[in-house]
Short mmCIF file of C-alpha atoms and ligand atoms in Angstrom, two decimals:
data_model
loop_
_atom_site.label_atom_id
_atom_site.label_comp_id
_atom_site.label_asym_id
_atom_site.label_seq_id
_atom_site.Cartn_x
_atom_site.Cartn_y
_atom_site.Cartn_z
CA UNK A 384 14.98 -11.80 -8.21
CA UNK A 385 18.28 -12.79 -6.60
CA UNK A 386 18.01 -14.00 -3.02
CA UNK A 387 19.53 -11.27 -0.81
CA UNK A 388 22.56 -12.44 1.20
CA UNK A 389 20.67 -12.15 4.51
CA UNK A 390 18.18 -14.80 3.39
CA UNK A 391 20.56 -17.26 1.75
CA UNK A 392 20.49 -19.49 4.87
CA UNK A 393 16.69 -19.66 4.57
CA UNK A 394 16.24 -20.07 0.83
CA UNK A 395 18.65 -21.63 -1.62
CA UNK A 396 18.49 -21.98 -5.38
CA UNK A 397 18.47 -25.52 -6.78
CA UNK A 398 20.38 -26.55 -9.89
CA UNK A 399 17.03 -26.32 -11.78
CA UNK A 400 16.66 -22.69 -10.65
CA UNK A 401 13.81 -23.50 -8.25
CA UNK A 402 13.99 -22.14 -4.69
CA UNK A 403 14.17 -24.48 -1.69
CA UNK A 404 13.23 -22.98 1.68
CA UNK A 405 14.18 -24.50 5.02
CA UNK A 406 12.85 -24.89 8.54
CA UNK A 407 14.42 -23.29 11.63
CA UNK A 408 14.98 -25.61 14.56
CA UNK A 409 17.19 -24.75 17.52
CA UNK A 410 18.96 -21.97 15.63
CA UNK A 411 19.74 -24.14 12.57
CA UNK A 412 18.22 -23.76 9.11
CA UNK A 413 17.54 -27.34 7.91
CA UNK A 414 15.87 -29.19 5.10
CA UNK A 415 14.56 -32.43 6.65
CA UNK A 416 13.46 -34.74 3.85
CA UNK A 417 11.96 -37.58 5.83
CA UNK A 418 8.28 -36.80 5.04
CA UNK A 419 8.85 -35.50 1.52
CA UNK A 420 8.21 -31.97 0.34
CA UNK A 421 5.52 -29.68 -1.02
CA UNK A 422 5.47 -26.90 -3.61
CA UNK A 423 4.28 -23.35 -3.18
CA UNK A 424 2.40 -22.36 -6.35
CA UNK A 425 2.11 -18.72 -7.27
CA UNK A 426 -1.46 -17.47 -7.67
CA UNK A 427 -0.06 -14.94 -10.17
CA UNK A 428 0.65 -17.50 -12.92
CA UNK A 429 0.62 -20.96 -11.34
CA UNK A 430 4.44 -21.23 -11.40
CA UNK A 431 6.36 -22.97 -8.61
CA UNK A 432 7.72 -20.35 -6.19
CA UNK A 433 9.58 -22.78 -3.94
CA UNK A 434 9.72 -26.27 -2.52
CA UNK A 435 9.65 -26.86 1.22
CA UNK A 436 10.00 -29.83 3.53
CA UNK A 437 7.07 -31.51 5.22
CA UNK A 438 8.37 -31.70 8.78
CA UNK A 439 8.05 -35.08 10.46
CA UNK A 440 6.71 -35.53 13.97
CA UNK A 441 10.23 -35.88 15.37
CA UNK A 442 11.18 -32.51 13.84
CA UNK A 443 8.13 -30.88 15.42
CA UNK A 444 9.18 -32.44 18.74
CA UNK A 445 12.73 -31.05 18.30
CA UNK A 446 11.33 -27.58 17.56
CA UNK A 447 9.28 -27.72 20.77
CA UNK A 448 12.27 -29.05 22.76
CA UNK A 449 14.34 -26.14 21.42
CA UNK A 450 11.65 -23.63 22.44
CA UNK A 451 11.58 -25.27 25.87
CA UNK A 452 15.35 -25.02 26.30
CA UNK A 453 15.38 -21.34 25.29
CA UNK A 454 12.66 -20.36 27.78
CA UNK A 455 14.87 -19.27 30.72
CA UNK A 456 17.11 -17.20 28.46
CA UNK A 457 14.28 -15.42 26.64
CA UNK A 458 12.39 -14.77 29.86
CA UNK A 459 15.42 -13.02 31.37
CA UNK A 460 16.01 -10.56 28.50
CA UNK A 461 15.53 -7.07 29.97
CA UNK A 462 12.53 -5.20 28.58
CA UNK A 463 14.71 -2.37 27.25
CA UNK A 464 16.81 -4.92 25.38
CA UNK A 465 13.71 -6.52 23.89
CA UNK A 466 12.66 -3.11 22.63
CA UNK A 467 16.12 -2.58 21.14
CA UNK A 468 15.98 -6.00 19.42
CA UNK A 469 12.61 -5.22 17.89
CA UNK A 470 13.80 -1.80 16.74
CA UNK A 471 16.49 -3.68 14.87
CA UNK A 472 13.94 -6.06 13.34
CA UNK A 473 12.02 -3.01 12.12
CA UNK A 474 15.14 -1.52 10.58
CA UNK A 475 15.98 -4.82 8.87
CA UNK A 476 12.44 -5.07 7.52
CA UNK A 477 12.76 -1.59 6.11
CA UNK A 478 16.13 -2.39 4.52
CA UNK A 479 14.66 -5.50 2.86
CA UNK A 480 11.33 -3.99 1.86
CA UNK A 481 11.78 -4.80 -1.84
CA UNK A 482 12.36 -8.48 -1.12
CA UNK A 483 9.29 -8.72 1.12
CA UNK A 484 7.21 -6.98 -1.57
CA UNK A 485 8.51 -9.57 -4.04
CA UNK A 486 7.57 -12.47 -1.73
CA UNK A 487 4.09 -11.07 -1.08
CA UNK A 488 3.57 -10.65 -4.82
CA UNK A 489 4.69 -14.14 -5.80
CA UNK A 490 3.39 -16.30 -3.00
CA UNK A 491 0.23 -14.34 -2.09
CA UNK A 492 -0.53 -12.54 -5.39
CA UNK A 493 -0.58 -9.09 -3.74
CA UNK A 494 -0.46 -5.97 -5.93
CA UNK A 495 2.16 -3.45 -4.82
CA UNK A 496 -0.19 -1.21 -2.80
CA UNK A 497 -1.52 -4.20 -0.83
CA UNK A 498 1.97 -5.58 -0.19
CA UNK A 499 3.26 -2.17 0.90
CA UNK A 500 0.22 -1.66 3.13
CA UNK A 501 0.95 -4.94 4.89
CA UNK A 502 4.66 -4.21 5.32
CA UNK A 503 3.95 -0.69 6.64
CA UNK A 504 1.38 -2.03 9.12
CA UNK A 505 3.93 -4.56 10.37
CA UNK A 506 6.60 -1.86 10.74
CA UNK A 507 4.18 0.41 12.58
CA UNK A 508 3.25 -2.43 14.87
CA UNK A 509 6.92 -3.00 15.63
CA UNK A 510 7.28 0.72 16.44
CA UNK A 511 4.39 0.49 18.85
CA UNK A 512 5.97 -2.44 20.69
CA UNK A 513 7.34 0.12 23.12
CA UNK A 514 3.79 0.89 24.16
CA UNK A 515 2.90 -2.82 24.28
CA UNK A 516 5.90 -3.67 26.42
CA UNK A 517 4.84 -1.25 29.12
CA UNK A 518 1.65 -3.27 29.62
CA UNK A 519 3.75 -6.06 31.10
CA UNK A 520 3.59 -4.86 34.67
CA UNK A 521 1.20 -6.00 37.37
CA UNK A 522 -0.67 -4.85 40.42
CA UNK A 523 -0.05 -4.13 44.11
CA UNK A 524 -2.93 -5.20 46.36
CA UNK A 525 -3.10 -4.11 50.00
CA UNK A 526 -4.79 -6.90 51.99
CA UNK A 527 -6.51 -4.79 54.62
CA UNK A 528 -9.82 -4.56 52.73
CA UNK A 529 -10.77 -8.09 53.81
CA UNK A 530 -10.72 -9.77 57.26
CA UNK A 531 -8.72 -12.79 56.16
CA UNK A 532 -5.95 -10.86 54.35
CA UNK A 533 -5.36 -8.06 56.85
CA UNK A 534 -1.65 -7.99 57.67
CA UNK A 535 -0.77 -9.19 54.17
CA UNK A 536 -0.06 -7.58 50.83
CA UNK A 537 0.03 -9.15 47.36
CA UNK A 538 1.70 -8.47 44.06
CA UNK A 539 0.03 -9.79 40.92
CA UNK A 540 2.73 -10.36 38.31
CA UNK A 541 2.19 -10.73 34.58
CA UNK A 542 4.45 -13.59 33.57
CA UNK A 543 5.16 -15.27 30.23
CA UNK A 544 2.93 -18.27 29.55
CA UNK A 545 5.86 -20.39 28.28
CA UNK A 546 5.80 -21.89 24.79
CA UNK A 547 3.44 -20.39 22.23
CA UNK A 548 2.37 -22.61 19.31
CA UNK A 549 1.42 -20.23 16.51
CA UNK A 550 -0.45 -21.37 13.39
CA UNK A 551 -1.30 -18.78 10.79
CA UNK A 552 -3.62 -18.21 7.83
CA UNK A 553 -2.62 -17.34 4.26
CA UNK A 554 -4.24 -13.94 3.79
CA UNK A 555 -1.68 -11.68 5.54
CA UNK A 556 1.54 -13.74 5.39
CA UNK A 557 3.65 -11.09 7.16
CA UNK A 558 1.30 -9.16 9.41
CA UNK A 559 -0.52 -12.10 11.04
CA UNK A 560 2.59 -14.08 12.02
CA UNK A 561 4.27 -10.90 13.28
CA UNK A 562 1.17 -10.09 15.36
CA UNK A 563 1.76 -13.40 17.16
CA UNK A 564 5.56 -13.70 17.28
CA UNK A 565 6.26 -10.10 18.38
CA UNK A 566 3.97 -9.97 21.44
CA UNK A 567 4.96 -13.54 22.37
CA UNK A 568 8.67 -12.66 22.53
CA UNK A 569 8.00 -9.28 24.10
CA UNK A 570 6.18 -11.01 26.94
CA UNK A 571 9.13 -13.39 27.42
CA UNK A 572 7.75 -16.49 25.69
CA UNK A 573 9.36 -18.73 23.11
CA UNK A 574 7.58 -19.71 19.90
CA UNK A 575 7.06 -22.61 17.53
CA UNK A 576 5.29 -21.46 14.41
CA UNK A 577 3.74 -23.13 11.38
CA UNK A 578 2.94 -20.89 8.43
CA UNK A 579 0.08 -21.54 6.01
CA UNK A 580 1.49 -23.86 3.35
CA UNK A 581 0.47 -21.48 0.54
CA UNK A 582 2.65 -18.62 1.88
CA UNK A 583 5.53 -19.89 4.05
CA UNK A 584 8.41 -17.82 2.58
CA UNK A 585 7.39 -14.44 3.97
CA UNK A 586 7.14 -15.82 7.49
CA UNK A 587 10.45 -17.68 7.24
CA UNK A 588 12.21 -14.51 6.08
CA UNK A 589 10.59 -12.45 8.84
CA UNK A 590 11.89 -14.96 11.40
CA UNK A 591 15.33 -14.60 9.81
CA UNK A 592 15.16 -10.87 10.71
CA UNK A 593 14.37 -11.78 14.32
CA UNK A 594 17.35 -14.14 14.36
CA UNK A 595 19.61 -11.52 12.77
CA UNK A 596 18.48 -8.89 15.29
CA UNK A 597 20.01 -11.02 18.04
CA UNK A 598 17.27 -13.03 19.79
CA UNK A 599 18.82 -16.16 21.35
CA UNK A 600 18.77 -19.43 19.44
CA UNK A 601 15.56 -21.39 19.98
CA UNK A 602 13.47 -18.23 20.66
CA UNK A 603 11.50 -18.87 17.46
CA UNK A 604 11.35 -22.18 15.60
CA UNK A 605 9.56 -22.69 12.30
CA UNK A 606 8.24 -25.98 10.96
CA UNK A 607 6.39 -26.35 7.67
CA UNK A 608 4.09 -29.03 6.32
CA UNK A 609 0.66 -30.54 6.56
CA UNK A 610 -2.13 -30.40 9.11
CA UNK A 611 -0.29 -33.18 10.94
CA UNK A 612 2.44 -30.67 11.86
CA UNK A 613 -0.12 -28.28 13.34
CA UNK A 614 -1.82 -31.09 15.25
CA UNK A 615 1.49 -32.29 16.71
CA UNK A 616 2.33 -28.76 17.89
CA UNK A 617 -1.04 -28.16 19.46
CA UNK A 618 -1.31 -31.51 21.24
CA UNK A 619 2.21 -31.43 22.74
CA UNK A 620 1.98 -31.12 26.54
CA UNK A 621 5.03 -28.81 26.62
CA UNK A 622 3.07 -26.13 24.74
CA UNK A 623 1.23 -23.63 26.95
CA UNK A 624 -0.70 -21.44 24.53
CA UNK A 625 -2.18 -22.09 21.10
CA UNK A 626 -2.45 -18.93 19.04
CA UNK A 627 -4.30 -19.71 15.82
CA UNK A 628 -5.61 -17.60 12.95
CA UNK A 629 -7.62 -19.45 10.35
CA UNK A 630 -10.99 -20.95 9.56
CA UNK A 631 -13.63 -21.77 12.15
CA UNK A 632 -13.58 -25.47 11.16
CA UNK A 633 -9.84 -25.85 11.82
CA UNK A 634 -10.09 -23.69 14.97
CA UNK A 635 -12.77 -26.01 16.36
CA UNK A 636 -10.63 -29.04 15.55
CA UNK A 637 -7.57 -27.47 17.24
CA UNK A 638 -9.57 -26.55 20.35
CA UNK A 639 -10.45 -30.25 20.74
CA UNK A 640 -6.87 -31.39 20.03
CA UNK A 641 -5.23 -28.90 22.41
CA UNK A 642 -6.80 -30.15 25.63
CA UNK A 643 -6.16 -28.02 28.71
CA UNK A 644 -4.18 -25.14 27.21
CA UNK A 645 -4.75 -21.45 26.89
CA UNK A 646 -6.38 -20.75 23.50
CA UNK A 647 -6.28 -17.63 21.39
CA UNK A 648 -8.36 -18.24 18.27
CA UNK A 649 -8.93 -15.69 15.51
CA UNK A 650 -11.42 -17.44 13.21
CA UNK A 651 -13.76 -16.83 10.31
CA UNK A 652 -16.29 -14.03 9.98
CA UNK A 653 -19.36 -12.96 8.07
CA UNK A 654 -19.23 -9.21 8.54
CA UNK A 655 -22.31 -7.27 7.51
CA UNK A 656 -22.76 -3.63 6.60
CA UNK A 657 -26.18 -2.34 7.63
CA UNK A 658 -27.12 0.63 5.46
CA UNK A 659 -30.04 2.76 6.70
CA UNK A 660 -32.09 5.34 4.82
CA UNK A 661 -30.70 8.37 6.70
CA UNK A 662 -27.05 7.66 5.89
CA UNK A 663 -24.63 9.40 3.55
CA UNK A 664 -25.20 7.09 0.56
CA UNK A 665 -22.08 8.20 -1.30
CA UNK A 666 -19.93 7.34 1.71
CA UNK A 667 -21.74 4.02 2.24
CA UNK A 668 -21.32 3.00 -1.42
CA UNK A 669 -17.60 3.77 -1.41
CA UNK A 670 -16.91 2.03 1.89
CA UNK A 671 -19.08 -1.01 1.16
CA UNK A 672 -17.22 -1.64 -2.11
CA UNK A 673 -13.82 -1.14 -0.45
CA UNK A 674 -14.84 -3.38 2.48
CA UNK A 675 -15.90 -6.12 0.06
CA UNK A 676 -12.99 -5.94 -2.43
CA UNK A 677 -9.87 -4.97 -0.42
CA UNK A 678 -7.26 -7.77 -0.51
CA UNK A 679 -9.52 -9.41 -3.13
CA UNK A 680 -12.08 -9.94 -0.36
CA UNK A 681 -9.73 -12.32 1.46
CA UNK A 682 -10.13 -10.64 4.84
CA UNK A 683 -11.72 -12.01 7.99
CA UNK A 684 -13.12 -8.50 8.56
CA UNK A 685 -14.40 -8.10 4.99
CA UNK A 686 -17.92 -6.81 4.39
CA UNK A 687 -19.51 -10.08 3.38
CA UNK A 688 -23.17 -8.96 3.11
CA UNK A 689 -24.64 -5.50 2.67
CA UNK A 690 -28.05 -5.31 4.32
CA UNK A 691 -29.66 -2.22 2.85
CA UNK A 692 -33.17 -0.91 3.57
CA UNK A 693 -35.41 -0.93 0.47
CA UNK A 694 -35.95 2.84 0.47
CA UNK A 695 -32.30 3.55 -0.49
CA UNK A 696 -31.35 0.20 -2.05
CA UNK A 697 -31.64 1.28 -5.72
CA UNK A 698 -29.51 4.36 -5.14
CA UNK A 699 -26.86 2.45 -3.15
CA UNK A 700 -26.63 -0.26 -5.81
CA UNK A 701 -26.40 2.34 -8.59
CA UNK A 702 -23.53 4.14 -6.84
CA UNK A 703 -21.77 0.87 -6.03
CA UNK A 704 -21.95 -0.12 -9.69
CA UNK A 705 -20.05 3.06 -10.57
CA UNK A 706 -17.60 2.55 -7.71
CA UNK A 707 -16.83 -1.08 -8.55
CA UNK A 708 -15.69 -0.03 -12.04
CA UNK A 709 -12.75 1.79 -10.34
CA UNK A 710 -11.49 -1.52 -8.92
CA UNK A 711 -9.36 -2.78 -11.79
CA UNK A 712 -8.64 -6.47 -11.49
CA UNK A 713 -5.90 -8.54 -13.07
CA UNK A 714 -2.18 -9.18 -12.94
CA UNK A 715 -0.84 -7.84 -9.61
CA UNK A 716 2.41 -6.82 -11.32
CA UNK A 717 0.57 -4.06 -13.16
CA UNK A 718 0.41 -0.69 -11.41
CA UNK A 719 -3.30 -0.15 -12.16
CA UNK A 720 -4.39 -3.43 -10.54
CA UNK A 721 -6.40 -3.08 -7.34
CA UNK A 722 -7.77 -6.64 -7.18
CA UNK A 723 -5.26 -9.42 -7.74
CA UNK A 724 -5.82 -13.18 -7.83
CA UNK A 725 -7.20 -15.27 -4.98
CA UNK A 726 -4.75 -17.54 -3.22
CA UNK A 727 -5.45 -20.51 -5.54
CA UNK A 728 -7.64 -21.77 -8.37
CA UNK A 729 -9.50 -23.92 -5.85
CA UNK A 730 -10.34 -20.83 -3.75
CA UNK A 731 -11.54 -19.01 -6.89
CA UNK A 732 -13.67 -22.00 -7.91
CA UNK A 733 -15.32 -22.02 -4.46
CA UNK A 734 -16.23 -18.32 -4.80
CA UNK A 735 -17.67 -18.98 -8.28
CA UNK A 736 -19.78 -21.73 -6.71
CA UNK A 737 -21.21 -19.20 -4.24
CA UNK A 738 -21.97 -16.73 -7.04
CA UNK A 739 -23.66 -19.40 -9.19
CA UNK A 740 -25.73 -20.66 -6.28
CA UNK A 741 -26.96 -17.12 -5.53
CA UNK A 742 -27.86 -16.56 -9.20
CA UNK A 743 -29.78 -19.81 -9.39
CA UNK A 744 -31.75 -18.80 -6.30
CA UNK A 745 -32.73 -15.45 -7.85
CA UNK A 746 -29.94 -12.94 -7.17
CA UNK A 747 -29.18 -10.40 -9.93
CA UNK A 748 -25.64 -10.33 -11.31
CA UNK A 749 -24.81 -6.67 -12.04
CA UNK A 750 -21.04 -6.89 -12.55
CA UNK A 751 -18.29 -9.49 -12.88
CA UNK A 752 -19.11 -13.10 -12.10
CA UNK A 753 -16.35 -14.74 -14.14
CA UNK A 754 -13.16 -16.59 -13.21
CA UNK A 755 -9.89 -17.22 -15.01
CA UNK A 756 -7.44 -19.39 -13.09
CA UNK A 757 -7.15 -17.92 -9.59
CA UNK A 758 -8.61 -14.59 -10.78
CA UNK A 759 -12.23 -13.71 -9.99
CA UNK A 760 -13.68 -10.51 -11.44
CA UNK A 761 -14.97 -7.98 -8.89
CA UNK A 762 -18.61 -9.04 -8.73
CA UNK A 763 -21.80 -7.26 -7.72
CA UNK A 764 -24.81 -9.35 -6.73
CA UNK A 765 -28.10 -7.64 -5.90
CA UNK A 766 -31.31 -8.93 -4.28
CA UNK A 767 -29.66 -12.04 -2.82
CA UNK A 768 -32.27 -14.27 -1.14
CA UNK A 769 -31.45 -15.29 2.43
CA UNK A 770 -31.44 -18.98 1.55
CA UNK A 771 -28.49 -18.48 -0.85
CA UNK A 772 -25.23 -19.93 0.51
CA UNK A 773 -23.49 -16.57 0.12
CA UNK A 774 -25.96 -15.04 2.58
CA UNK A 775 -24.54 -17.14 5.41
CA UNK A 776 -21.17 -18.62 4.32
CA UNK A 777 -17.93 -16.63 4.53
CA UNK A 778 -17.25 -15.29 0.99
CA UNK A 779 -13.46 -14.72 1.06
CA UNK A 780 -13.49 -13.40 -2.49
CA UNK A 781 -14.15 -10.11 -4.36
CA UNK A 782 -17.93 -10.09 -4.22
CA UNK A 783 -20.15 -7.16 -3.26
CA UNK A 784 -23.27 -8.91 -1.96
CA UNK A 785 -26.51 -7.00 -1.48
CA UNK A 786 -29.47 -8.27 0.55
CA UNK A 787 -32.47 -5.94 0.60
CA UNK A 788 -34.32 -5.56 3.93
CA UNK A 789 -37.48 -3.80 5.18
CA UNK A 790 -35.88 -2.14 8.19
CA UNK A 791 -33.11 -2.43 10.76
CA UNK A 792 -34.95 -5.13 12.72
CA UNK A 793 -34.95 -7.42 9.68
CA UNK A 794 -31.27 -6.54 9.13
CA UNK A 795 -30.48 -7.55 12.71
CA UNK A 796 -32.33 -10.85 12.31
CA UNK A 797 -30.37 -11.68 9.12
CA UNK A 798 -27.05 -10.55 10.64
CA UNK A 799 -27.44 -12.96 13.54
CA UNK A 800 -28.25 -16.05 11.41
CA UNK A 801 -24.70 -17.23 10.67
CA UNK A 802 -22.92 -18.39 13.78
CA UNK A 803 -20.06 -15.94 13.22
CA UNK A 804 -19.46 -12.85 15.37
CA UNK A 805 -16.35 -10.95 14.25
CA UNK A 806 -16.88 -7.50 12.74
CA UNK A 807 -19.74 -5.48 11.33
CA UNK A 808 -20.48 -1.91 10.36
CA UNK A 809 -23.44 0.42 10.28
CA UNK A 810 -24.13 3.41 8.02
CA UNK A 811 -26.53 5.93 9.55
CA UNK A 812 -26.44 9.52 10.76
CA UNK A 813 -28.95 8.94 13.54
CA UNK A 814 -27.16 8.28 16.81
CA UNK A 815 -30.07 6.45 18.45
CA UNK A 816 -30.11 3.96 15.58
CA UNK A 817 -26.30 3.68 15.75
CA UNK A 818 -26.49 2.91 19.41
CA UNK A 819 -29.34 0.42 19.04
CA UNK A 820 -27.55 -1.52 16.28
CA UNK A 821 -24.11 -1.33 17.89
CA UNK A 822 -25.55 -2.74 21.12
CA UNK A 823 -27.64 -5.40 19.41
CA UNK A 824 -25.15 -6.88 16.93
CA UNK A 825 -23.56 -9.99 18.44
CA UNK A 826 -19.99 -9.38 17.25
CA UNK A 827 -16.54 -8.50 18.58
CA UNK A 828 -16.48 -5.08 16.89
CA UNK A 829 -18.88 -2.60 15.25
CA UNK A 830 -17.68 0.31 13.10
CA UNK A 831 -19.96 3.27 12.46
CA UNK A 832 -19.77 4.93 9.03
CA UNK A 833 -16.67 3.09 7.82
CA UNK A 834 -15.66 -0.40 6.79
CA UNK A 835 -14.26 -2.61 9.54
CA UNK A 836 -10.47 -2.62 9.33
CA UNK A 837 -7.95 -3.86 11.86
CA UNK A 838 -5.05 -1.76 10.64
CA UNK A 839 -2.01 -1.97 12.90
CA UNK A 840 -4.21 -3.31 15.68
CA UNK A 841 -4.31 -0.17 17.81
CA UNK A 842 -7.99 -0.85 18.51
CA UNK A 843 -8.50 -4.38 19.86
CA UNK A 844 -10.20 -6.96 17.65
CA UNK A 845 -11.41 -10.52 17.84
CA UNK A 846 -14.52 -12.60 17.66
CA UNK A 847 -17.28 -14.11 19.71
CA UNK A 848 -19.34 -17.23 18.95
CA UNK A 849 -17.77 -19.14 16.02
CA UNK A 850 -15.37 -16.28 15.26
CA UNK A 851 -13.00 -17.04 18.09
CA UNK A 852 -11.68 -16.54 21.59
CA UNK A 853 -9.45 -13.68 22.78
CA UNK A 854 -8.45 -10.27 21.49
CA UNK A 855 -5.59 -9.07 19.34
CA UNK A 856 -4.25 -5.53 19.34
CA UNK A 857 -1.58 -3.38 20.84
CA UNK A 858 -1.48 -4.33 24.51
CA UNK A 859 -4.33 -6.84 24.17
CA UNK A 860 -2.10 -9.38 22.41
CA UNK A 861 0.42 -9.05 25.21
CA UNK A 862 -2.33 -9.74 27.71
CA UNK A 863 -3.19 -12.97 25.83
CA UNK A 864 0.46 -14.04 25.94
CA UNK A 865 0.88 -13.61 29.70
CA UNK A 866 -0.52 -15.25 32.79
CA UNK A 867 -1.00 -13.82 36.26
CA UNK A 868 0.84 -15.00 39.34
CA UNK A 869 -0.12 -13.79 42.81
CA UNK A 870 2.69 -13.45 45.36
CA UNK A 871 1.42 -12.92 48.91
CA UNK A 872 3.60 -11.43 51.62
CA UNK A 873 2.56 -12.04 55.21
CA UNK A 874 3.82 -8.96 57.12
CA UNK A 875 2.30 -9.93 60.46
CA UNK A 876 5.29 -11.82 61.92
CA UNK A 877 7.33 -8.59 61.76
CA UNK A 878 4.38 -6.52 62.95
CA UNK A 879 4.38 -4.57 59.69
CA UNK A 880 0.83 -5.31 58.55
CA UNK A 881 -2.15 -3.06 59.22
CA UNK A 882 -4.18 -3.94 62.29
CA UNK A 883 -7.87 -4.01 63.29
CA UNK A 884 -8.85 -1.22 65.61
CA UNK A 885 -12.16 -2.97 66.31
CA UNK A 886 -15.65 -1.70 65.47
CA UNK A 887 -18.24 -0.05 67.68
P1 NAD B 834 -7.22 -22.57 7.39
O1 NAD B 834 -8.02 -22.80 8.61
O2 NAD B 834 -7.49 -23.42 6.21
O3 NAD B 834 -5.66 -22.70 7.69
C1 NAD B 834 -5.06 -21.94 8.73
C2 NAD B 834 -3.79 -22.67 9.20
O4 NAD B 834 -4.16 -23.90 9.82
C3 NAD B 834 -2.83 -23.04 8.09
O5 NAD B 834 -1.51 -22.84 8.57
C4 NAD B 834 -3.12 -24.50 7.86
O6 NAD B 834 -2.02 -25.20 7.32
C5 NAD B 834 -3.42 -24.98 9.27
N1 NAD B 834 -4.24 -26.21 9.36
C6 NAD B 834 -5.20 -26.60 8.48
N2 NAD B 834 -5.76 -27.74 8.93
C7 NAD B 834 -5.15 -28.06 10.09
C8 NAD B 834 -5.31 -29.13 11.03
N3 NAD B 834 -6.22 -30.09 10.87
N4 NAD B 834 -4.53 -29.13 12.14
C9 NAD B 834 -3.63 -28.16 12.33
N5 NAD B 834 -3.42 -27.12 11.48
C10 NAD B 834 -4.19 -27.07 10.37
O7 NAD B 834 -7.43 -21.00 7.04
P2 NAD B 834 -6.89 -20.19 5.79
O8 NAD B 834 -7.61 -20.66 4.57
O9 NAD B 834 -5.41 -20.15 5.77
O10 NAD B 834 -7.38 -18.70 6.16
C11 NAD B 834 -8.65 -18.20 5.91
C12 NAD B 834 -9.49 -18.21 7.17
O11 NAD B 834 -8.80 -17.50 8.20
C13 NAD B 834 -10.80 -17.48 6.98
O12 NAD B 834 -11.82 -18.21 7.57
C14 NAD B 834 -10.58 -16.16 7.69
O13 NAD B 834 -11.75 -15.54 8.14
C15 NAD B 834 -9.69 -16.58 8.82
N6 NAD B 834 -8.96 -15.42 9.36
C16 NAD B 834 -9.37 -14.90 10.56
C17 NAD B 834 -8.73 -13.75 11.06
C18 NAD B 834 -9.17 -13.13 12.37
O14 NAD B 834 -8.48 -12.23 12.85
N7 NAD B 834 -10.27 -13.56 12.95
C19 NAD B 834 -7.70 -13.17 10.34
C20 NAD B 834 -7.32 -13.74 9.12
C21 NAD B 834 -7.96 -14.87 8.64
#
């Protein structure tokens, strides 16, 4: 595909036909070559999609300095103007939909319906920014409810935190960065962002839309490269908030590196579906397969283990076997494909390792189980023993994993073994059992009779335990990106405050 004119500052074509994408620092698109470069390989066919620079520490420092300089200007943009700017970003995204679909296909391996779903969710989120923006208000507190504040009033303001360092994962290359950059700017912050090295182009082009819409130079800066880039961003004392989406291991490392900064961490998960004997089995089978295979299983909120009570296990597995056959896998360019490749051959090899380990420990392979390059067949594993790695490690691949349990108490015990606590779901038609399980599961979110899905983020989401800190969602993300300041007015000198009348 030809690079549309709007993105020719971001990506250029080399003499050899290969794309070269740049970094954005202080309003300039640059290709710093000091630390060398890296290639983005397409999971579709292993071809090189583009080459990008590995930013050096001094370039990261310049990006942060630029975000620092832009702070007063961004903070002072009137809320109605911010809304207008984001409406323009939305329009630009719509106008360039084909190009974004192309990027999501080639760098992330997304079939058309997945790519469109992600773009639509991002557009919808931009539409809802109006609602988000109104959350940036505050509180008026009369002081006469306490002895020591009588005669005073206070206003609690929600202010921008300052500079947001955003580091994002590979699995939703458009939606996840936008879910950080949009609320950050809406709340009056500036941003330095590092995309996942497997999928940097989508993010760079999204930032180009923000620039084109009219946000001041330095509002958003993008640096690409290795873990060193992320570490330099997070440890810089000028950064106020670290907003990270990625694995638990890297999140833990960043929490140590950041020091005393506000942290918003969206980390790994091991979502379970608990399927009880009174549920609608047809619904459970359909949703469990979708929850396991959507986005080739590369979702933090994926159903990673299905804990089904013995009484209905055979029937659930039988129906899931039929359902899984509808999930055609293969080349994402083909219309019929529902499951495309994983992000890389290495990721596919890891998933194969989990499948093999489960088989060796006694699980039954009922479908799939093979890999070709980055492609893993939709796989169904039944009767997985709890000591198999796949029973406690995040799968992040297209595997429907069944663990058979006696009852809901055993399901709860198994669900709480991994140290994750992101999403889970329960299939039952008994509301006492729903309530008991929803209350007992130690997770950030429980969905009843559906797969967990974050959608546009209208409902808040986020993890506890090793799955993270903070909540994303319309309004909730804004809250994460602001801090409270209390301004106290002493009205006593002018005799305007309320007075004691004394007590009998
Ligand atoms: P990852 O942790 O490997 O990488 C995430 C980002 O961190 C990338 O940009 C990467 O370059 C950067 N990074 C890696 N090592 C670093 C270091 N030492 N210092 C600084 N930065 C570093 O994760 P991934 O493979 O891109 O994404 C998959 C993971 O993300 C899964 O665990 C998934 O559950 C999680 N995830 C969570 C959510 C959520 O909302 N909770 C959403 C999507 C993905």
